[in-house]
PDB file of C-alpha atoms in Angstrom:
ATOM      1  CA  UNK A  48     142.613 144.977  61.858  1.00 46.00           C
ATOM      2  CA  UNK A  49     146.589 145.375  61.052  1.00 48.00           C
ATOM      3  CA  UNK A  50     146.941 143.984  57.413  1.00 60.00           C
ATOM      4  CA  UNK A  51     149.678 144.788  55.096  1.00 88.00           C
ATOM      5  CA  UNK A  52     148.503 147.275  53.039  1.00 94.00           C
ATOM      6  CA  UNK A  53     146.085 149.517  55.363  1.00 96.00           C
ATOM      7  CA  UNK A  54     146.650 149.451  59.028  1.00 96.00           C
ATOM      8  CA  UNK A  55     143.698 150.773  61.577  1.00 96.00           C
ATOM      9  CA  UNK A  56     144.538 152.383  64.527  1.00 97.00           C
ATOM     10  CA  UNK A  57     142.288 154.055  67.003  1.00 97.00           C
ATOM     11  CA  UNK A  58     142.921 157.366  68.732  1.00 98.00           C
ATOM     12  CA  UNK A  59     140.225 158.210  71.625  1.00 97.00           C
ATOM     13  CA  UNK A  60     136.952 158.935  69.335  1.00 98.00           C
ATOM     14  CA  UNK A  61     138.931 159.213  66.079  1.00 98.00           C
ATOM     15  CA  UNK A  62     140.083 156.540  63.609  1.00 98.00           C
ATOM     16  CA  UNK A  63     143.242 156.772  61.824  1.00 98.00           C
ATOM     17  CA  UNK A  64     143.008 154.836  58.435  1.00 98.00           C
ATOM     18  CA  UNK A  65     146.750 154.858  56.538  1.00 98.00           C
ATOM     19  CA  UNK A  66     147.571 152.739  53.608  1.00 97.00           C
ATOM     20  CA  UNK A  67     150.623 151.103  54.039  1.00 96.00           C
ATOM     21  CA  UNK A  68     152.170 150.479  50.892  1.00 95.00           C
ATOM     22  CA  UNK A  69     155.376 153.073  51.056  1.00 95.00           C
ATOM     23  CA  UNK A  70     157.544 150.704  48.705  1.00 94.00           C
ATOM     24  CA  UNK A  71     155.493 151.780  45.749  1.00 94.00           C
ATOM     25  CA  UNK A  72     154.365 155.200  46.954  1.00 95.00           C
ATOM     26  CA  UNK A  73     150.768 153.473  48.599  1.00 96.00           C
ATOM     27  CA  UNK A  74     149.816 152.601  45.158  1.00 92.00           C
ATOM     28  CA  UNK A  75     146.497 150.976  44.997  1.00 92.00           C
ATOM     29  CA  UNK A  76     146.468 147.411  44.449  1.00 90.00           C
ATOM     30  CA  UNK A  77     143.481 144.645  44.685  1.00 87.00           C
ATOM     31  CA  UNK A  78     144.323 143.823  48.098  1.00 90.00           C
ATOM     32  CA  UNK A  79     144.728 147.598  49.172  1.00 93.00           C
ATOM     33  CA  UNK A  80     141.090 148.525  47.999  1.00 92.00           C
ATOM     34  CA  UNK A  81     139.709 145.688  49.093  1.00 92.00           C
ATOM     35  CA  UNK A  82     141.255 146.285  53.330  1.00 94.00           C
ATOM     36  CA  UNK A  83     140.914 149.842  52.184  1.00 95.00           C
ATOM     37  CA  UNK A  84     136.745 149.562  52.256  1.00 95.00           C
ATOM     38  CA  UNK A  85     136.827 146.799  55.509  1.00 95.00           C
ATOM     39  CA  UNK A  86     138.620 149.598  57.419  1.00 96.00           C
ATOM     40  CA  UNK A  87     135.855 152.014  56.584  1.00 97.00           C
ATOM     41  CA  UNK A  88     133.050 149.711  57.466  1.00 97.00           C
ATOM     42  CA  UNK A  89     134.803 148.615  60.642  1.00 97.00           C
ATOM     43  CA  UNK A  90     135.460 152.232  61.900  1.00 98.00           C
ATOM     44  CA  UNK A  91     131.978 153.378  60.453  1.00 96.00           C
ATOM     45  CA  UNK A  92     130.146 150.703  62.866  1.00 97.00           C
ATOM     46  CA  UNK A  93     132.101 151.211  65.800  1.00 97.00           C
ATOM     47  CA  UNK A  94     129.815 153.643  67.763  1.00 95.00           C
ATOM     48  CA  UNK A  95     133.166 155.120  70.043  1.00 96.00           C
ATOM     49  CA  UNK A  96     134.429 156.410  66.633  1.00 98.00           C
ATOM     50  CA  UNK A  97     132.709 159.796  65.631  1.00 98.00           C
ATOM     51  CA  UNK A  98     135.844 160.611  62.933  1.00 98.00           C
ATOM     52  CA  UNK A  99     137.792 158.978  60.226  1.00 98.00           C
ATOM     53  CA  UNK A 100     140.496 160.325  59.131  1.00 98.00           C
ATOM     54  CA  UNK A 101     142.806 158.600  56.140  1.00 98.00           C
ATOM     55  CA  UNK A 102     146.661 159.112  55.467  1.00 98.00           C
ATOM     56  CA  UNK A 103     149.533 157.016  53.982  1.00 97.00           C
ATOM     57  CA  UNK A 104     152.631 155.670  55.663  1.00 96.00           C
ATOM     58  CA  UNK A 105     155.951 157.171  53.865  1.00 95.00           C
ATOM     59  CA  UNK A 106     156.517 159.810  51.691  1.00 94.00           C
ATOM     60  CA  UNK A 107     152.792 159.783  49.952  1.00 97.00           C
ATOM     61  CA  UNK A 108     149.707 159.613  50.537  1.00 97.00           C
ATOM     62  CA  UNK A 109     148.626 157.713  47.850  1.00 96.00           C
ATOM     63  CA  UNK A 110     150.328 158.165  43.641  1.00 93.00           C
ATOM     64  CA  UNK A 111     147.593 156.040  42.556  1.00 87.00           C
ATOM     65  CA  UNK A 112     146.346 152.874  41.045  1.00 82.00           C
ATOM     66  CA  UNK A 113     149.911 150.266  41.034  1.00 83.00           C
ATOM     67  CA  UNK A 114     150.684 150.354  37.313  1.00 76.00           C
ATOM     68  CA  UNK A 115     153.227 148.016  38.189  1.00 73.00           C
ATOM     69  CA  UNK A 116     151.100 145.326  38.335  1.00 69.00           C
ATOM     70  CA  UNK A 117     149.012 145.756  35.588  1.00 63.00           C
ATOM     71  CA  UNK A 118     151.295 146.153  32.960  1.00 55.00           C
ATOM     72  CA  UNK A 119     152.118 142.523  33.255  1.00 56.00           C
ATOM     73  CA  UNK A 120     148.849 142.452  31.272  1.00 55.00           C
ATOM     74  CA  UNK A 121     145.913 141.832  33.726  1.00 55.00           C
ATOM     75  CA  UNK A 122     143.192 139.938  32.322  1.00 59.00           C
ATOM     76  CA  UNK A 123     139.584 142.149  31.240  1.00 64.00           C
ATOM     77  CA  UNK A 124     138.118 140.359  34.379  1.00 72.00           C
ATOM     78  CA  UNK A 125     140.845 141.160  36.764  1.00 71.00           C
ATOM     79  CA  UNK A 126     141.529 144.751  35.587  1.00 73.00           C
ATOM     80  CA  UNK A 127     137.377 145.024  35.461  1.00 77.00           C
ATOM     81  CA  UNK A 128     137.154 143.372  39.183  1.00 80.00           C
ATOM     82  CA  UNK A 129     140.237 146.128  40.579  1.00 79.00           C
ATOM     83  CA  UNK A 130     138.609 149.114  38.931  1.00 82.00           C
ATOM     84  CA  UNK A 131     134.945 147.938  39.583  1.00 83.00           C
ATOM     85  CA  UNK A 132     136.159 147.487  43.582  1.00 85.00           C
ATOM     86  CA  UNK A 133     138.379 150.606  43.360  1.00 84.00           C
ATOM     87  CA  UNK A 134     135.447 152.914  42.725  1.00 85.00           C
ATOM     88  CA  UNK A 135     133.347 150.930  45.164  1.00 87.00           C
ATOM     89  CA  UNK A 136     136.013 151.906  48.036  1.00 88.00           C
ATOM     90  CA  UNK A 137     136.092 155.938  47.259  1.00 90.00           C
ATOM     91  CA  UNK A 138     132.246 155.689  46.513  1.00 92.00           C
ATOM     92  CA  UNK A 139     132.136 154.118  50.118  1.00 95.00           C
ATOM     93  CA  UNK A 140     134.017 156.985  52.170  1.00 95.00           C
ATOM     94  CA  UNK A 141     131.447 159.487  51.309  1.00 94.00           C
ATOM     95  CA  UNK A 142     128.508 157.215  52.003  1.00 95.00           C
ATOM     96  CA  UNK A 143     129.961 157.429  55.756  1.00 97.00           C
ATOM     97  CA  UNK A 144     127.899 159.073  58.407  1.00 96.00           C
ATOM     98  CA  UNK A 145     130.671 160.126  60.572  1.00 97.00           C
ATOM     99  CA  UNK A 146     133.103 163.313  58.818  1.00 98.00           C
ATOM    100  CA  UNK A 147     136.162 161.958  56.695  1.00 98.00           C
ATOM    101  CA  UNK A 148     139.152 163.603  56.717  1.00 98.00           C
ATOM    102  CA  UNK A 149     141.915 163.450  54.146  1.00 98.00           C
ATOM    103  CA  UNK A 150     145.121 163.559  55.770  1.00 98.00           C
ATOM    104  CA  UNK A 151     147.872 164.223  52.892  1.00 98.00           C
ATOM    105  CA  UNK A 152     151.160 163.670  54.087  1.00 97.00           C
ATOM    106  CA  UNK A 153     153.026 163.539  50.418  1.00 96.00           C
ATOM    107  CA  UNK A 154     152.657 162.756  47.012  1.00 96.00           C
ATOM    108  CA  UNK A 155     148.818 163.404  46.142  1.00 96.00           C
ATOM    109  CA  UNK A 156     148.529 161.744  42.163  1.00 94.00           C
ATOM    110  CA  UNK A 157     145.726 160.007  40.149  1.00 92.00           C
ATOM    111  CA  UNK A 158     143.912 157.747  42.253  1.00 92.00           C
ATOM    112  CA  UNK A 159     145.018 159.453  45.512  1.00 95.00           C
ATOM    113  CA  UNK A 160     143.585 162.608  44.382  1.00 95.00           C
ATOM    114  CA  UNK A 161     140.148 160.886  43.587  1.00 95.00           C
ATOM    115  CA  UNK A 162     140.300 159.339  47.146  1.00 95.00           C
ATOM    116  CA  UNK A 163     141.114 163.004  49.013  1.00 96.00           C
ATOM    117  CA  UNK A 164     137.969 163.958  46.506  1.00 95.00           C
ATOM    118  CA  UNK A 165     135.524 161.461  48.495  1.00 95.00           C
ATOM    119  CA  UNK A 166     136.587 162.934  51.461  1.00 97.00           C
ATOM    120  CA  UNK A 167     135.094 166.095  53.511  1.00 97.00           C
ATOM    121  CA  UNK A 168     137.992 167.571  54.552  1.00 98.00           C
ATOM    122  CA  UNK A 169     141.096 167.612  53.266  1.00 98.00           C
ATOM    123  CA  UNK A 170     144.566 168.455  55.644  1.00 98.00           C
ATOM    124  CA  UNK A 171     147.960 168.261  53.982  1.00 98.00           C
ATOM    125  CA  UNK A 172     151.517 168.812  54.958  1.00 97.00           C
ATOM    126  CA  UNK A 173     153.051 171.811  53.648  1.00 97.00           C
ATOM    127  CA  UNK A 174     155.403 170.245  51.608  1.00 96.00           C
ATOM    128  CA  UNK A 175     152.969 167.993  49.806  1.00 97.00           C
ATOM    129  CA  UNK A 176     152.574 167.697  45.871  1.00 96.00           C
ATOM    130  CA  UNK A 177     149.482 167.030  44.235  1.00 96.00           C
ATOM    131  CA  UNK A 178     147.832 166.988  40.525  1.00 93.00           C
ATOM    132  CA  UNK A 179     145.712 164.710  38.396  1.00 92.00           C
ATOM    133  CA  UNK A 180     148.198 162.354  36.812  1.00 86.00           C
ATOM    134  CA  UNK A 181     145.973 159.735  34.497  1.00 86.00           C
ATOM    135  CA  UNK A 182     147.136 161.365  31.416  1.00 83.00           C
ATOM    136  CA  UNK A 183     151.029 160.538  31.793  1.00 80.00           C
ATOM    137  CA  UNK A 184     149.798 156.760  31.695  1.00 80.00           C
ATOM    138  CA  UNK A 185     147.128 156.914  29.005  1.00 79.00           C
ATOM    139  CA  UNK A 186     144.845 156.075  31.714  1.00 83.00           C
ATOM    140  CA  UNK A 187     140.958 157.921  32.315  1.00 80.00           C
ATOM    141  CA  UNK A 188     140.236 158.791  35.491  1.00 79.00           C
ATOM    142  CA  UNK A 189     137.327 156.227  36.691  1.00 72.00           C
ATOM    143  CA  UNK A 190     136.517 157.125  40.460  1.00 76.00           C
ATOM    144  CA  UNK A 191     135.813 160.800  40.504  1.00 75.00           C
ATOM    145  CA  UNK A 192     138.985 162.376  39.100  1.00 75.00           C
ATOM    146  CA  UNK A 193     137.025 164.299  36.123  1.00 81.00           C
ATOM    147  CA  UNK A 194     134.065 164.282  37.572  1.00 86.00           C
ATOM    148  CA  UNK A 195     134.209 165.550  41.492  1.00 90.00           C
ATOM    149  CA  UNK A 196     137.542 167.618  40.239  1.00 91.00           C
ATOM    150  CA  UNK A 197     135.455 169.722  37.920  1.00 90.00           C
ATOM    151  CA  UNK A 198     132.707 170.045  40.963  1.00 90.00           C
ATOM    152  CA  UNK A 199     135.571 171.572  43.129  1.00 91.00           C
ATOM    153  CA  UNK A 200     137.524 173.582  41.427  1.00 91.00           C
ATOM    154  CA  UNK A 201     135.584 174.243  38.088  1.00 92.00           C
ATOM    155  CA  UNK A 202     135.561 172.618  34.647  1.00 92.00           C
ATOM    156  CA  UNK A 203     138.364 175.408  33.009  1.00 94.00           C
ATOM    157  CA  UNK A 204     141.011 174.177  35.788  1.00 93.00           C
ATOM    158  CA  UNK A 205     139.802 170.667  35.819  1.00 93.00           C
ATOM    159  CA  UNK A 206     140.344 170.387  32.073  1.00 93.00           C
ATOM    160  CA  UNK A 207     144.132 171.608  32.972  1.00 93.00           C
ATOM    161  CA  UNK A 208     144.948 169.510  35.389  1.00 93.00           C
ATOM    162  CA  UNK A 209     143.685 166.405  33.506  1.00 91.00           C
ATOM    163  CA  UNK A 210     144.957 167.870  30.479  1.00 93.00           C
ATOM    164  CA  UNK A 211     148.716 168.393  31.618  1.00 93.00           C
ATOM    165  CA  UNK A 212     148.951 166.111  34.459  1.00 90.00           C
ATOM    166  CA  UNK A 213     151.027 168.315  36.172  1.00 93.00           C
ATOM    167  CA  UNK A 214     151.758 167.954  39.878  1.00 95.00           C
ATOM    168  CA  UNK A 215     151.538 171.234  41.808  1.00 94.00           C
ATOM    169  CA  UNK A 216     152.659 172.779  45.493  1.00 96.00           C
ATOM    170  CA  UNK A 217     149.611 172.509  47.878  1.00 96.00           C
ATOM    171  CA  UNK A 218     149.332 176.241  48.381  1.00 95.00           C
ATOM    172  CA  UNK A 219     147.821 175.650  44.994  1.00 94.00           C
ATOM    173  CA  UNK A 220     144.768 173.298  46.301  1.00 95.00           C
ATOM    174  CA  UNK A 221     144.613 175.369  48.899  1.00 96.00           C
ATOM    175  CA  UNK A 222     143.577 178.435  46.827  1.00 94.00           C
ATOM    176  CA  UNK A 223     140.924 176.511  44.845  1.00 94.00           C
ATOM    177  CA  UNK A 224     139.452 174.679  47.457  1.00 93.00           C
ATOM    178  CA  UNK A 225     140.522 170.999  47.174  1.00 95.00           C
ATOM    179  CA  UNK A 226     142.447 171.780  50.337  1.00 97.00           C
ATOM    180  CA  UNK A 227     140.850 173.144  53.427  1.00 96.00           C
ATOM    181  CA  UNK A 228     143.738 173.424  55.860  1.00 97.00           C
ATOM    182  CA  UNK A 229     147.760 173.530  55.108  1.00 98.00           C
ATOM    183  CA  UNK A 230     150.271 172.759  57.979  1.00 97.00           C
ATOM    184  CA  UNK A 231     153.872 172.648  58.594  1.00 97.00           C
ATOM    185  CA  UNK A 232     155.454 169.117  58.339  1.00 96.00           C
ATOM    186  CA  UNK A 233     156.941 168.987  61.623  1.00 96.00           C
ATOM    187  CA  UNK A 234     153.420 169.005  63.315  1.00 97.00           C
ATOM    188  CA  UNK A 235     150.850 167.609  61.104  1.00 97.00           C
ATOM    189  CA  UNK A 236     149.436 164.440  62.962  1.00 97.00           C
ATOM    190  CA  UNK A 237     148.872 166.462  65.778  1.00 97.00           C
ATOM    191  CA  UNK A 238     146.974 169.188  63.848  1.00 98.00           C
ATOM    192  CA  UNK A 239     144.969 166.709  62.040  1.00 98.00           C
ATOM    193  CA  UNK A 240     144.417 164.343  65.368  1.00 98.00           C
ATOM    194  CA  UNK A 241     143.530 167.917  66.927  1.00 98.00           C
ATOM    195  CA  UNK A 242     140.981 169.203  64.274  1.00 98.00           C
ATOM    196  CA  UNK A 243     139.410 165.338  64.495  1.00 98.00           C
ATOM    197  CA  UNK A 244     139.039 165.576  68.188  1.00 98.00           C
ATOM    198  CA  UNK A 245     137.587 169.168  67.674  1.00 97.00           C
ATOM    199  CA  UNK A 246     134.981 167.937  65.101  1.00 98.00           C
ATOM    200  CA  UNK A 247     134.275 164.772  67.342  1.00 97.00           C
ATOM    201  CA  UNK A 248     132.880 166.819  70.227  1.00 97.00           C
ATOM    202  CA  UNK A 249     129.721 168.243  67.831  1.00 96.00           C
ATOM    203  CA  UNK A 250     126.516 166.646  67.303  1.00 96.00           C
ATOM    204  CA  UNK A 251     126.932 163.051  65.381  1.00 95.00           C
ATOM    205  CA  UNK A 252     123.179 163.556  64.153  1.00 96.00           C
ATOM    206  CA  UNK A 253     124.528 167.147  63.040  1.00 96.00           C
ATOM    207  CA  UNK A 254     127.431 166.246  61.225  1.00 96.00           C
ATOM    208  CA  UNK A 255     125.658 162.707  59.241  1.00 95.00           C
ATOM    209  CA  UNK A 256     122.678 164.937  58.302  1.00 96.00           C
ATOM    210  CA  UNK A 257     124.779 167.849  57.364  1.00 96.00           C
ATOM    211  CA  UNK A 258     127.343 166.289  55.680  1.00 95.00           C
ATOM    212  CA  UNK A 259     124.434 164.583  53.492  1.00 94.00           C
ATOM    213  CA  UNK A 260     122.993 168.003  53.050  1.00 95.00           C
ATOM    214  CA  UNK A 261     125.615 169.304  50.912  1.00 94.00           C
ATOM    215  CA  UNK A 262     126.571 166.696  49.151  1.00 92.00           C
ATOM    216  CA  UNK A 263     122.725 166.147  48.256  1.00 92.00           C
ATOM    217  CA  UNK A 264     122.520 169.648  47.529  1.00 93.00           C
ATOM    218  CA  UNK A 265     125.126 169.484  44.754  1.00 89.00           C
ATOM    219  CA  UNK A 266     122.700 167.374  42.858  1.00 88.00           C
ATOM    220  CA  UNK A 267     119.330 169.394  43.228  1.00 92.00           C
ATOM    221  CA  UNK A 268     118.054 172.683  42.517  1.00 93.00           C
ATOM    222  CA  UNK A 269     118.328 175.234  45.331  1.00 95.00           C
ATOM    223  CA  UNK A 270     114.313 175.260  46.088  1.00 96.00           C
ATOM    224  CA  UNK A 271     114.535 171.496  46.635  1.00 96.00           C
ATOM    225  CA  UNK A 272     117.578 171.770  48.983  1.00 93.00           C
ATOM    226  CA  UNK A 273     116.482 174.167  51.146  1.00 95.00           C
ATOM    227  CA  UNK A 274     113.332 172.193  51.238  1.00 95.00           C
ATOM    228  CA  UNK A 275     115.255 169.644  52.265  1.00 94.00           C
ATOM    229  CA  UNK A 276     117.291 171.201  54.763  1.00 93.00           C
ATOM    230  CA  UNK A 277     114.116 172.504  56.078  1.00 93.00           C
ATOM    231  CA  UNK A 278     113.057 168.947  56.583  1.00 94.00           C
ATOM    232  CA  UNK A 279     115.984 167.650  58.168  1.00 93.00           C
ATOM    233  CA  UNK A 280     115.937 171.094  60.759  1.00 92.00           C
ATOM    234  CA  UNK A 281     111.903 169.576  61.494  1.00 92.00           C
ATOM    235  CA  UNK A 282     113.102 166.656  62.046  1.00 93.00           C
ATOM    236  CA  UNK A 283     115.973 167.103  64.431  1.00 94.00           C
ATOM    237  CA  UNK A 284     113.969 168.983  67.135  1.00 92.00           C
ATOM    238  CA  UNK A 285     113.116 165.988  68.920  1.00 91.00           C
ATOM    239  CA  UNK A 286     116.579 164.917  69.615  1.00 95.00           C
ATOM    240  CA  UNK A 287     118.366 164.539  72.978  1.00 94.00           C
ATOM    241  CA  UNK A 288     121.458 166.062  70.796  1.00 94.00           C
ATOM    242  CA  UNK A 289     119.236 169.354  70.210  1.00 94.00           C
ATOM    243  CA  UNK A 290     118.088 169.509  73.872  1.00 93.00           C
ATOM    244  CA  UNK A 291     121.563 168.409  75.428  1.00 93.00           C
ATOM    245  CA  UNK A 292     122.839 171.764  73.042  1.00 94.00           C
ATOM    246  CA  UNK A 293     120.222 174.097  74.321  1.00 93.00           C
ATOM    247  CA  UNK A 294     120.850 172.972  77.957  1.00 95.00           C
ATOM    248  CA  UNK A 295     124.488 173.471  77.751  1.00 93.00           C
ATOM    249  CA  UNK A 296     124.242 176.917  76.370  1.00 93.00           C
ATOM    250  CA  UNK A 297     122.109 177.833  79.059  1.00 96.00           C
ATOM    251  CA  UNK A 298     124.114 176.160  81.729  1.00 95.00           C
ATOM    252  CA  UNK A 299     127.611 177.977  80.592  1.00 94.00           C
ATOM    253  CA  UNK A 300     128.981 174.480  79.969  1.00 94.00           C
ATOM    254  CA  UNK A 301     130.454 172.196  76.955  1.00 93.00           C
ATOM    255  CA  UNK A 302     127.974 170.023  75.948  1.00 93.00           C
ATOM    256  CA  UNK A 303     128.074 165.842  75.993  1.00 92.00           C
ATOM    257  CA  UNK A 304     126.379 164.709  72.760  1.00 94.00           C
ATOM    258  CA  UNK A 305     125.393 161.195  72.725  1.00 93.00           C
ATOM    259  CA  UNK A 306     124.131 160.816  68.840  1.00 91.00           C
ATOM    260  CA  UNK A 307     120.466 160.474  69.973  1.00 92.00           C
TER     261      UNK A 307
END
């Protein structure tokens, strides 16, 4: 797939996602959302693929939904169908099996903060902005930008963010947990292709059922999470992944997990 506004390219076991709209800062249009959720399903079904990880081409990463185009005065059912298909796409990424990481290589606004949201780990350049910028448009936040920001980083600092629409340094993120790694500018595709190829080596039936642990867990009480975790540990003993760990360890060697 190599459309015009998000181009798929595959590195050994990890797929690189990057919108590719740098005239308008990878602003989301129809079209973008649209190639932005084929690229997920294509990457998520290819079985040499065991991580995603999503960036933008140019100075951002994404400064959210194109307010260009709708303030030519979209129609109900076309502004309905783009925000209706918009939160379908970030709903999609953490519905994904395989770890997603955010890549943030610039401007981090609005809908691109709702997308790095979705994700499960987020890596951004040193130099890279971010904040929650609805309110400077008179637009609410529709795909996670109230509701998985408050998760995050708590409802006091949500309610700022949202409130000012202020964009802030990384180092910021970093300290409240939106952001898991920071790196200088000069090297950050290879740290994030790095960490990818590092997280691609583990178990595949680890990382899909842990990956839905916590996020399940965020929704249930802590009895019936560790019940479930429980479950999922019960379950997992029968797996070649499980045995091909144990042998490994026992043999002094890296292990060669097949997903099974």
């Amino acid at each position: 797939m190599n459309s015009r506004t998000v181009l798929v390219e595959r590195r050994g076991p990890v797929g690189w996602i990057r919108l590719n709209r740098p005239e308008v800062l990878n602003a989301l249009n129809a079209d973008l959302v649209v190639e932005l959720d084929e690229a997920l399903t294509e990457l998520e079904l290819d079985k040499d693929i065991r991580v995603l990880v999503i960036t933008g081409t140019g100075r951002a990463f994404c400064a959210g939904g194109d307010l260009g185009s709708f303030s030519g005065g979209l129609s109900d059912d076309a502004m309905n169908t783009f925000l209706r298909r918009a939160a379908g796409s970030l709903e999609h990424i953490p519905q994904v099996d395989k770890p997603v990481i955010a890549a943030l290589n610039g401007v981090t606004a609005a809908g691109g903060l709702e997308i790095a949201l979705a994700c499960d780990v987020v890596v951004a350049k040193r130099s890279v902005r971010i904040g929650d910028a609805h309110v400077n448009f008179g637009l609410i936040p529709g795909a996670g930008g109230a509701v998985r920001l408050a998760r995050v980083v708590g409802p006091m600092r949500a309610k700022y963010l949202s409130f000012t629409g202020k964009l802030f340094p990384v180092e910021q993120f970093l300290e409240w947990g939106v952001v898991s790694e920071v790196v200088d500018d000069d090297v950050f595709e290879d740290r994030v292709q790095e960490l990818a190829l590092e997280i691609s080596e583990k178990s595949p039936l680890v990382l899909a059922a842990t990956k839905r642990l916590i996020d399940d867990s965020l929704e249930q009480s802590t009895a019936t999470a560790l019940r479930a975790e429980r479950q999922a540990m019960y379950a997992h003993f029968d797996s070649d992944d499980l045995k091909e760990g144990l042998t490994a360890f026992a043999e002094k060697r890296k292990p060669n997990y097949t997903g099974r």
